[in-house]
XYZ file of C-alpha atoms in Angstrom:
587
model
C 37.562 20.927 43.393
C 40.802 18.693 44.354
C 42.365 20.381 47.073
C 45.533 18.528 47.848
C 46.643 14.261 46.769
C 48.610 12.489 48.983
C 50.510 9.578 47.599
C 52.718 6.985 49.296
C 54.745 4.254 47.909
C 53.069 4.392 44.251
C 55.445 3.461 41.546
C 58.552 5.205 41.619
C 57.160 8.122 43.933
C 58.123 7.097 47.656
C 55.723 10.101 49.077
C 54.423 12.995 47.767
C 52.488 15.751 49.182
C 50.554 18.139 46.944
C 48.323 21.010 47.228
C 46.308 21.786 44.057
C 43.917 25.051 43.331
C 42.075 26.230 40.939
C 42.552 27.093 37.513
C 45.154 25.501 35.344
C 47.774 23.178 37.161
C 50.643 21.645 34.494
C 52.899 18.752 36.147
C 55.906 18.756 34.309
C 59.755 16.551 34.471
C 62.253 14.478 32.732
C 61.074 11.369 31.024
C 60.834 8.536 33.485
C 60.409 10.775 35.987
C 56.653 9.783 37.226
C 54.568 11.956 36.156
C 51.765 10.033 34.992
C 52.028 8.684 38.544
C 49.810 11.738 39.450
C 47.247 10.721 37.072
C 47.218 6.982 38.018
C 46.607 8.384 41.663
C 43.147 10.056 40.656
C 42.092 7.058 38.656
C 42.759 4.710 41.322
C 40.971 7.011 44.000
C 37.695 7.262 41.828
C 37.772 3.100 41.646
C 39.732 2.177 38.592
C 41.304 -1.119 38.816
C 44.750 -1.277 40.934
C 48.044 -2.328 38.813
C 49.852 -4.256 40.282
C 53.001 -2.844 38.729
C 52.126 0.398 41.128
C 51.975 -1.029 43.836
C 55.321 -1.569 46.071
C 56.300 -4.364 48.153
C 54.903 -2.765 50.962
C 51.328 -1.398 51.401
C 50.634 1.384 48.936
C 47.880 4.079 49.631
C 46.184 7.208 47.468
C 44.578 9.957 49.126
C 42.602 13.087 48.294
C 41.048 15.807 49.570
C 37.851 17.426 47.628
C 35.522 20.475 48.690
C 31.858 19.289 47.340
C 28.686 21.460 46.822
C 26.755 19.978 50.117
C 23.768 19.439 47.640
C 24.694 18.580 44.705
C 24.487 14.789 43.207
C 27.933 13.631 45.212
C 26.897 14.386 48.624
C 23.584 12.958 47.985
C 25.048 9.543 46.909
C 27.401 9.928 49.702
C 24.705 10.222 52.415
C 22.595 7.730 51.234
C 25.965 5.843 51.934
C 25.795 6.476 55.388
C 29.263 9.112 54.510
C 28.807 12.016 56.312
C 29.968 15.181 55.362
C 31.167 18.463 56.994
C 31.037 21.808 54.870
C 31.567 19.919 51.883
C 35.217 18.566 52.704
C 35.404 15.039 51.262
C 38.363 12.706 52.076
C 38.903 9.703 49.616
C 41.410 6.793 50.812
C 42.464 4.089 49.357
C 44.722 1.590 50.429
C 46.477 -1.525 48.254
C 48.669 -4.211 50.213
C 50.913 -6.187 48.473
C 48.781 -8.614 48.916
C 44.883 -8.756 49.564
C 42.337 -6.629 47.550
C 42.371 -2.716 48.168
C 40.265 -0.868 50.407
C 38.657 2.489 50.035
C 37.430 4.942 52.662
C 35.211 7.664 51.898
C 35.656 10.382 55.055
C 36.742 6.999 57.347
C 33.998 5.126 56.161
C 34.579 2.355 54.207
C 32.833 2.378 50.787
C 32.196 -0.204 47.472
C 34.532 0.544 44.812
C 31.531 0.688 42.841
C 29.975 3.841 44.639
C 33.052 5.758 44.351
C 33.213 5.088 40.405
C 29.274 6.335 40.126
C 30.627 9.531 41.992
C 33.735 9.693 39.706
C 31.812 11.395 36.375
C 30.731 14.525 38.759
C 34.076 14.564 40.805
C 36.460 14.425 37.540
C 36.663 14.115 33.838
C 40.475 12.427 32.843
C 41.323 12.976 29.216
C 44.114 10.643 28.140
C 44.567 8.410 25.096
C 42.533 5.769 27.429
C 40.121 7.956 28.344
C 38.298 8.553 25.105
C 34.465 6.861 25.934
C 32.911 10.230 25.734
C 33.881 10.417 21.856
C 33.151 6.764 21.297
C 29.942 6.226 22.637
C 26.693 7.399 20.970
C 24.837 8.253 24.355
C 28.030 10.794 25.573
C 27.821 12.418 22.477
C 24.101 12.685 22.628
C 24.429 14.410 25.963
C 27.087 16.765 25.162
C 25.198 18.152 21.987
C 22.361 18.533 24.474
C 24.885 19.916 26.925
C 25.458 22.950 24.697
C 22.142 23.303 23.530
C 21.487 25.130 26.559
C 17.832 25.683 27.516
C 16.310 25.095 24.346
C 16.938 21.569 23.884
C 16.269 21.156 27.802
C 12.532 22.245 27.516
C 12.401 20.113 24.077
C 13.506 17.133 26.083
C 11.273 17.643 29.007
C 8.263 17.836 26.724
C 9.893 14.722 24.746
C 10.095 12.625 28.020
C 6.533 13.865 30.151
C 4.976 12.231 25.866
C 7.382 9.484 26.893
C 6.175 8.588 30.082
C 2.345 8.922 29.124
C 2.707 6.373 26.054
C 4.948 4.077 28.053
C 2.285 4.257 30.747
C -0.635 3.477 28.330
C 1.569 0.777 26.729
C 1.881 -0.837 29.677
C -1.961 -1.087 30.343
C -2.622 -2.084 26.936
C -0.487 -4.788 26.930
C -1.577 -5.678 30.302
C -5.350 -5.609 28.980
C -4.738 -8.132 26.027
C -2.669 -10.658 27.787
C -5.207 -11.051 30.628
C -8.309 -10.257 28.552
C -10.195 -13.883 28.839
C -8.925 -13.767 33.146
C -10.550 -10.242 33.421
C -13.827 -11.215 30.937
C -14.329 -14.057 33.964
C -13.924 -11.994 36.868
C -16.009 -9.315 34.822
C -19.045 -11.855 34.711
C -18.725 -13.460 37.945
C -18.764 -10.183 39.306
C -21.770 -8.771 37.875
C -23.443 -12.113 38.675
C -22.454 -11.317 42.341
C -23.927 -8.232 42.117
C -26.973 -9.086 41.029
C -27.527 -11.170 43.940
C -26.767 -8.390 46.334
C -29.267 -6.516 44.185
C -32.084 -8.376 44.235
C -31.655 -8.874 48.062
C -30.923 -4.777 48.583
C -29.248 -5.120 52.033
C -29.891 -2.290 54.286
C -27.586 -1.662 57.250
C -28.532 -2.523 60.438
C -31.252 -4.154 59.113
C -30.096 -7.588 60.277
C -30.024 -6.583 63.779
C -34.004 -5.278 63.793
C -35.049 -8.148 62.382
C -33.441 -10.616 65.052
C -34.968 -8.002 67.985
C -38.498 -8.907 66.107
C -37.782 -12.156 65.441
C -37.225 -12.695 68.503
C -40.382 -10.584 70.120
C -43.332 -12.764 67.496
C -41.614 -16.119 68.422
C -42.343 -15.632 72.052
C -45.679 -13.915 71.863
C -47.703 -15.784 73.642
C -44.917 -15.704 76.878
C -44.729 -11.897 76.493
C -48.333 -11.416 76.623
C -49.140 -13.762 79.576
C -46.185 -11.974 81.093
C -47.880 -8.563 80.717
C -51.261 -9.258 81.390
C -50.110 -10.186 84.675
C -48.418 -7.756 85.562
C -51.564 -4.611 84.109
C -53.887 -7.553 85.945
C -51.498 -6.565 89.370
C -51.541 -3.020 88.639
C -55.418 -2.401 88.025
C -56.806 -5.316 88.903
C -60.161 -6.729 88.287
C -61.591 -4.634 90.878
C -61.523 -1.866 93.784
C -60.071 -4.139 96.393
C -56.932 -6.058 94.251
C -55.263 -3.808 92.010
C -51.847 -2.050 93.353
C -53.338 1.482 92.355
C -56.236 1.057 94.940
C -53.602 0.038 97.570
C -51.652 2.680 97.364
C -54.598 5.358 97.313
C -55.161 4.148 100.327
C -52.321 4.384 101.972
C -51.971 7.800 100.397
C -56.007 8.823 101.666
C -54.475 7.534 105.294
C -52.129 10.113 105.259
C -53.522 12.872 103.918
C -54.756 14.626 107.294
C -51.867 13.959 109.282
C -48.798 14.892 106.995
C -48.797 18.240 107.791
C -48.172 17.698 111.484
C -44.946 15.570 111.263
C -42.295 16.140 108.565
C -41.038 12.842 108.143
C -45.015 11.705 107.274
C -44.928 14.489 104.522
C -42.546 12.874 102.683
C -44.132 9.450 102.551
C -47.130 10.890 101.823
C -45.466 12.818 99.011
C -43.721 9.326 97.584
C -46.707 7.478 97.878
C -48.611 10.399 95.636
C -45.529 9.856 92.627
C -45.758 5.955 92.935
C -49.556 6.550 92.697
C -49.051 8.585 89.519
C -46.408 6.078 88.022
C -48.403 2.820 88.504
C -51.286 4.598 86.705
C -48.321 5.263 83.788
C -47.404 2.048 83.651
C -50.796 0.600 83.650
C -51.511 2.373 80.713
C -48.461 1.379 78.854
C -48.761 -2.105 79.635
C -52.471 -2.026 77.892
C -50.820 -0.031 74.761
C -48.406 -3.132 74.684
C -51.066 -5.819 74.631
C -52.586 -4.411 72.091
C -49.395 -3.908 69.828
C -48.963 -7.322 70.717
C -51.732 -8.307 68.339
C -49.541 -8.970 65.240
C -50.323 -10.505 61.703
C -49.775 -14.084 62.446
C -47.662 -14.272 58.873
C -45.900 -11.668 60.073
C -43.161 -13.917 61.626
C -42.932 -15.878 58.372
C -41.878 -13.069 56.306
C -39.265 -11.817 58.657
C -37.622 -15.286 59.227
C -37.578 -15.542 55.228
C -35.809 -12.111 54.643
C -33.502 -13.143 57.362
C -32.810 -16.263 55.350
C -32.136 -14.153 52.289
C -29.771 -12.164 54.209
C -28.013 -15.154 56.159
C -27.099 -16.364 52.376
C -25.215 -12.873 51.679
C -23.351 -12.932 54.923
C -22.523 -16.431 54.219
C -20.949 -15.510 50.966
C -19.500 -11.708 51.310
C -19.411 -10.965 54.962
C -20.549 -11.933 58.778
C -22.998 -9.028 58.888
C -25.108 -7.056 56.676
C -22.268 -3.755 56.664
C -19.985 -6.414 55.477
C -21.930 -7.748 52.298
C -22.510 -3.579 51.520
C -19.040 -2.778 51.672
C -18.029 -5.818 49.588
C -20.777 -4.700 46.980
C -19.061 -1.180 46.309
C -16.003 -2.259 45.690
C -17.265 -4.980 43.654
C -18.808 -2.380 41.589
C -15.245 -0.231 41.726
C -13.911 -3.032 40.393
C -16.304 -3.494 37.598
C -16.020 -0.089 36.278
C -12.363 -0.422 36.545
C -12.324 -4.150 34.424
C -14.904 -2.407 32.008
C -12.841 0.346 30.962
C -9.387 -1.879 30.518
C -11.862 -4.323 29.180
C -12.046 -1.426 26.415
C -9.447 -2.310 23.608
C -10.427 -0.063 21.263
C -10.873 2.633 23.427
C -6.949 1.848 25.036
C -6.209 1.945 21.459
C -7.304 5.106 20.263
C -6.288 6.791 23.501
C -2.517 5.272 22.710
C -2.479 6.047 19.126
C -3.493 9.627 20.196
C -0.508 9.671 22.855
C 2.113 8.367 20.137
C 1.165 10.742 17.788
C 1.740 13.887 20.601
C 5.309 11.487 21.127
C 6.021 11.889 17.559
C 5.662 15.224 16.967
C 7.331 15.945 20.654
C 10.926 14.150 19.132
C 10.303 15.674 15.960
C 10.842 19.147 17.785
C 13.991 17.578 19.933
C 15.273 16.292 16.933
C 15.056 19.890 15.089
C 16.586 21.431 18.254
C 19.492 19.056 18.402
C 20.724 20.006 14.286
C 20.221 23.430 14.785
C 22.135 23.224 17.858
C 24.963 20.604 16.129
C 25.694 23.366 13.479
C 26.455 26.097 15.691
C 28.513 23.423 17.366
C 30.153 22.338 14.598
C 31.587 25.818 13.791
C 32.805 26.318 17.228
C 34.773 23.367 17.911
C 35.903 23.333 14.204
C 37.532 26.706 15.215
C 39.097 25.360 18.103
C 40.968 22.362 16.056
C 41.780 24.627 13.510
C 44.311 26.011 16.262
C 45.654 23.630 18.097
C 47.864 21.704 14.994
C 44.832 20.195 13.241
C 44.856 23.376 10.464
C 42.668 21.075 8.030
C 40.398 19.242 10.406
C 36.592 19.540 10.749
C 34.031 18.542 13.257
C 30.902 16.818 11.730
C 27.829 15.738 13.486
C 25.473 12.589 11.946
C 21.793 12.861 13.846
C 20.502 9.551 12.863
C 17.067 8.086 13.576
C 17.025 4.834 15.491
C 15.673 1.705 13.824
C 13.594 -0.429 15.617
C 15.026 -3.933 16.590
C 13.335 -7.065 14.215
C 9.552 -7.741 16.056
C 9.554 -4.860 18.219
C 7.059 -1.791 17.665
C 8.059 1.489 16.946
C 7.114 5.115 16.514
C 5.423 7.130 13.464
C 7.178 10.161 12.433
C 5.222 12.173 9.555
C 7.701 12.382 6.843
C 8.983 9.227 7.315
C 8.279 5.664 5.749
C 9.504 3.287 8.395
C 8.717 3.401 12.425
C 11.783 4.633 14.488
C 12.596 3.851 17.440
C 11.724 5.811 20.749
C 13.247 5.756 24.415
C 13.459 7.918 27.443
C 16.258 10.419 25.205
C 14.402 10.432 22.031
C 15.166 8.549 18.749
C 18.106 10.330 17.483
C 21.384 8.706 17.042
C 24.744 10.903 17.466
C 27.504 10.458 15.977
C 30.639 13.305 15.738
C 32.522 12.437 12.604
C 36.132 14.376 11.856
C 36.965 15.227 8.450
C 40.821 15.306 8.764
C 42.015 17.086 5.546
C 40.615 18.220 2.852
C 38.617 15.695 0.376
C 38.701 13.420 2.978
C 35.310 11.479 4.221
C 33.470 11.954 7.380
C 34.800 9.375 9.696
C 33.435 8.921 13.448
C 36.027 10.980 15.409
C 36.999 7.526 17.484
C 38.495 5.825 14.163
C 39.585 9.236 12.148
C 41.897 10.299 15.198
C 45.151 9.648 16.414
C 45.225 9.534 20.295
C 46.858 12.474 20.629
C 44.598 14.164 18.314
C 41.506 12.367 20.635
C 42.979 14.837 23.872
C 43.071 17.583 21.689
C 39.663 17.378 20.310
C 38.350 16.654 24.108
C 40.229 20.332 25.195
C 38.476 22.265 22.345
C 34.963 20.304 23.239
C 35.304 21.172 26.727
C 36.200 25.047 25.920
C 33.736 25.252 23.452
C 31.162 23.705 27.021
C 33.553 25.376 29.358
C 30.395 27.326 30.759
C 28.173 23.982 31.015
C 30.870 22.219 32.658
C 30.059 18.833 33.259
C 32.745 18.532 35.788
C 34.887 20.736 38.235
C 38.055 19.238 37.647
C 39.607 18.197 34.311
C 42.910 16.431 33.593
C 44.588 16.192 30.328
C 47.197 13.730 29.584
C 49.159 13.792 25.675
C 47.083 16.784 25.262
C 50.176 17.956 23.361
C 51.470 15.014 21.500
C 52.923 15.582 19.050
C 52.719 19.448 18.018
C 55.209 21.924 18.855
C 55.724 25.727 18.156
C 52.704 28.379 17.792
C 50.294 25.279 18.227
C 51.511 24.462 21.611
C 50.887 28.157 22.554
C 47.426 27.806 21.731
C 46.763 24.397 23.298
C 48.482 26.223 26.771
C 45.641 29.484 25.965
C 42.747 27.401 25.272
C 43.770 25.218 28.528
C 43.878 28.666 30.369
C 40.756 29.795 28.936
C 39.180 26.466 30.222
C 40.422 26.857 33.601
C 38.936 30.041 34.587
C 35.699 28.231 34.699
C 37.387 24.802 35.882
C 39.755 23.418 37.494
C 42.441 22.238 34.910
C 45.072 19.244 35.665
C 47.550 19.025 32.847
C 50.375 16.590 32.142
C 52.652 18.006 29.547
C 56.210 18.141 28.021
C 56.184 21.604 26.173
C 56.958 24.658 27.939
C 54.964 26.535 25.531
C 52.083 24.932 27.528
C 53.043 25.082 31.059
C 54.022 28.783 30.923
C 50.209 28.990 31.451
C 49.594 27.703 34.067
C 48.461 29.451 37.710
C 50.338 26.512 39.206
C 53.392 24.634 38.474
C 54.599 21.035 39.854
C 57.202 19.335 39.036
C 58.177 15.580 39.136
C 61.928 14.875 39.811
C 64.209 12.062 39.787
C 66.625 11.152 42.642
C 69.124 7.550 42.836
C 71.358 6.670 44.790
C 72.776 4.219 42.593
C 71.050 1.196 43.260
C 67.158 2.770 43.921
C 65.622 5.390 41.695
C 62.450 7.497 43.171
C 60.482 10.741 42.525
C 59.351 13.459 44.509
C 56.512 16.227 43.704
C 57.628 19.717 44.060
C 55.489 23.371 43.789
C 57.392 25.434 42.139
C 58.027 29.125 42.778
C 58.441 32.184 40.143
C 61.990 31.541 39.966
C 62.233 27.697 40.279
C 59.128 27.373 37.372
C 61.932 29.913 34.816
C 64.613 27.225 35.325
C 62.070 24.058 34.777
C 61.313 26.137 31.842
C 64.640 26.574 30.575
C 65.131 22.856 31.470
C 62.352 21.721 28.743
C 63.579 24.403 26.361
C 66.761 23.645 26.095
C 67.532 20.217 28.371
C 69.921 22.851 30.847
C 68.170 24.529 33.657
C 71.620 26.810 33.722
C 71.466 28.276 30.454
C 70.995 32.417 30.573
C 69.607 32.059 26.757
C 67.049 29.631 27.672
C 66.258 31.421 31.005
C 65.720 34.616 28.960
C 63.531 32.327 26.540
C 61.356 30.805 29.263
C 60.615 34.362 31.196
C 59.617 35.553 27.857
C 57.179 32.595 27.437
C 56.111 33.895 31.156
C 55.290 37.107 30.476
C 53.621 36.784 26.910
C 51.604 34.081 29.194
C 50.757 36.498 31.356
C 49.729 39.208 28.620
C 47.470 36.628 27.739
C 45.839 35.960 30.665
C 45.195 39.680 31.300
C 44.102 40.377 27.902
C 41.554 37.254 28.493
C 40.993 38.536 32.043
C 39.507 41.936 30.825
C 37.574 41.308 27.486
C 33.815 40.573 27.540
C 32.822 36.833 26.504
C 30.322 36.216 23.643
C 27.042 34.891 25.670
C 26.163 31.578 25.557
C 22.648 31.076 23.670
């Protein structure tokens, strides 16, 4: 919601100060007066291009003041901004020198124009005679039919769009699959080939390591037993007298009487009975390992060749044996992965099969959207029917989209040619206004006047009042041309709206602004050679004579005072009348 606009040197208006709050605000004064300066404010706040006819010699600056949901789709574009916010207050600023290009500050940071216009559809919705995209434009009419569809066309979408993503997905692969079919049919052989080498080889880990450690061991047998006999020839000896064992038996026999009598002796004699028992251990291991030492003389051979088959696979897929493994596996993940794109008529059938879930998914979005467009129909038609357009009609066209020349499209049962598909389904909408009677369905762009344009926006946006799409609204011409027991209804419907919104209104007919919760007022002051405008809040009192001013042209007048309090108070029967009945629930 806006909560105040502060405006300073902007067309006629030197500076203006105004607080705003919900429900329906009407901004109302004398032709000339600036009151459109109000709406040229907001635009140029949510990035619209400056005028320079605003703008005054000096620097001109907009500001407002908004209170945000903290999580909603503003403050998250705002933070990813680096625009911090507190409680939801957010402070727009922008600035225009007379010369040099504007600036705009979002809470003292400054901010592209371009982020401030993608805020500007959740922030505000203007309705003016140049605001009329939403009723031009195929997509915005699209969304508001799904707007007031309500839950029913939600789900129908979401089931439309999770078909979507799956057949785009599959499309994608397919495509991907044909275009690089030959590339992957190479890399499919080569890597089977490579395989089949690793295969025939069968690597085991660690495997290279053993066979270097034997390797190693057969080519020096001859050293290693030399080596060994030696030492078992030092240990036992040939006889009694020259092996180690006999020495140290010995020494041990020396001992054996006297160890008891001196402590220090009882441990020597104690050592030299473990070294006795080791030597006789190690003698016998050394024999064991002479005799293992007896190996198959081709035994060598055949480990230096598998070492040469293994050499070649480190050579070619890693610099160890754990290397060439992992390569293999995901080789092989590879394979199965190039074997099932490889697949075209599988990618096929699985696509067709997706398509065909897609076709029946928009064929149940599409039946959603009519059923939904007829009970729209009837409720907007109602609301034309009283604001001045007696004999007016809204019509919806669903339309199936055709597939541009060369470019595939999607099978609908029931129909002869493809259609085609995106990301909101394949329907085409169009709202189409039949104007009087007998005349022909005409999109509502072409078939309206731009006054008529406002008024069809107000009775779409009651008719969505409790989906709004936006918390503030502004009207401008909303009451062109019409006058009498039509304007009272274009001020009740704009009431109506604003109990769920808040409502801006520029207007020139009392009827309307008698409705409102909140009255400003745009006068005129000269001094004879410079002519401004100031924005005033009007009281009870003050909002009877600016009443009586628009009824009659003369604030003074008792019979158009007594006019515009009764336009008050049959305002205010309305409001309580609305204020206590029970709605009709949405479906």
């Amino acid at each position: 919601m806006i909560e105040f606009l502060k405006l300073h040197r902007l067309g006629i208006i030197d500076d203006a100060h105004i607080e705003l709050g919900p429900g329906l605000t009407v901004i109302t004064g004398e032709t000339g007066a600036g009151k459109t300066m109000v709406l040229s404010a907001l635009r140029l706040l949510l990035g619209g291009k400056s005028d320079q006819g605003l703008a005054a010699s000096k620097e001109t600056s907009v500001q407002g003041g908004w209170l945000i949901d903290p999580t909603g789709p503003v403050a998250t574009q705002l933070a990813q901004a680096g625009v911090e916010l507190l409680d939801g207050e957010f402070l727009l600023t922008r600035t225009m020198p007379s010369e040099g290009r504007s600036r705009i500050s979002a809470n003292g940071t400054i901010v592209p124009q371009a982020l401030v216009a993608a805020c500007s559809e959740d922030l505000i919705a203007v309705h003016g005679q140049s605001d009329q995209t939403l009723l031009r434009r195929s997509s915005k009419q699209r969304d508001v039919l799904d707007r007031f569809g309500g839950a029913a066309i939600a789900s129908a979408r979401d089931a439309y769009f999770a078909a979507y993503a799956e057949v785009t997905a599959l499309d994608e692969i397919y495509q991907s699959a044909v275009s690089s079919q030959a590339e992957q049919a190479a890399e499919l052989t080569s890597l089977r080939e490579q395989l089949e080498q690793i295969e025939a080889v069968s690597p085991v880990a660690g495997e290279d390591d053993a066979l270097a450690e034997t390797a190693l061991r057969l080519g020096n047998l001859s050293q290693l037993q030399a080596a060994a006999a030696s030492a078992s020839q030092a240990i036992a000896g040939e006889d009694d007298e020259s092996n180690a064992v006999t020495a140290v038996h010995s020494a041990n026999k020396a001992l054996e009487g006297v160890a008891e009598i001196d402590p220090a002796l009882k441990d020597i004699y104690g050592q030299l009975r473990e070294v006795a028992l080791v030597l006789n251990e190690v003698g016998v291991d050394l024999s064991r390992y002479l005799a293992d030492l007896d190996a198959d003389p081709g035994e060598l051979e055949r480990i230096q060749s598998r070492r040469a088959e293994l050499t070649s696979l480190t050579r070619r897929y890693g610099s160890t044996v754990q290397d060439v493994i992992t390569w293999s596996q995901q080789a092989a993940a590879r394979v199965e992965v190039l074997e099932q794109a490889s697949n075209l008529v599988e990618l096929a059938a699985k696509r067709d099969k997706a398509r065909a879930k897609l076709a029946t998914a928009a064929t149940a979005l599409t039946a959603e959207r009519k059923r939904a467009g007829r009970e729209f129909c009837v409720r907007v038609t109602t609301e034309l029917q009283g604001l001045a357009m007696p004999h007016s009609q809204l019509g919806i066209a669903i339309r199936h989209r055709q597939p541009p020349a060369g470019q595939d499209g999607l099978r609908i049962a029931g129909l002869e040619s493809p259609v085609a598909f995106g990301a909101s389904g394949v329907d085409e909408v169009e709202f189409l206004l039949l104007a009087h009677e007998g005349a022909n369905p005409a999109p509502i762009g072409k078939a309206a006047s731009g006054g008529e344009l406002s008024r069809i926006m107000l009775a779409l946006e009651v008719v969505l009042s409790e989906s709004a799409s936006a918390p503030t609204f502004v009207f401008d011409e909303v009451d062109a041309g019409v006058g009498g027991k039509a304007a009272v209804e274009i001020g009740r419907r704009l009431a109506q709206l604003g109990k769920s919104a808040q409502v801006l209104v520029v207007t020139h007919l009392p009827q309307v602004a008698a409705f409102a919760d909140h009255h400003l007022v745009v006068s005129k002051q000269s001094d004879g050679r410079v002519t401004s405008s100031g924005v005033e809040s009007l009281d009870d009192s003050a909002r009877v004579r600016e009443l009586a001013r628009m009824l009659a042209g003369q604030e003074e007048s008792a019979h158009a005072a007594a006019h515009a309090q009764e336009l008050l108070d049959l305002a205010s029967l309305e409001r309580d009348k609305r204020s206590h009945a029970v709605g009709k629930p949405r479906k």
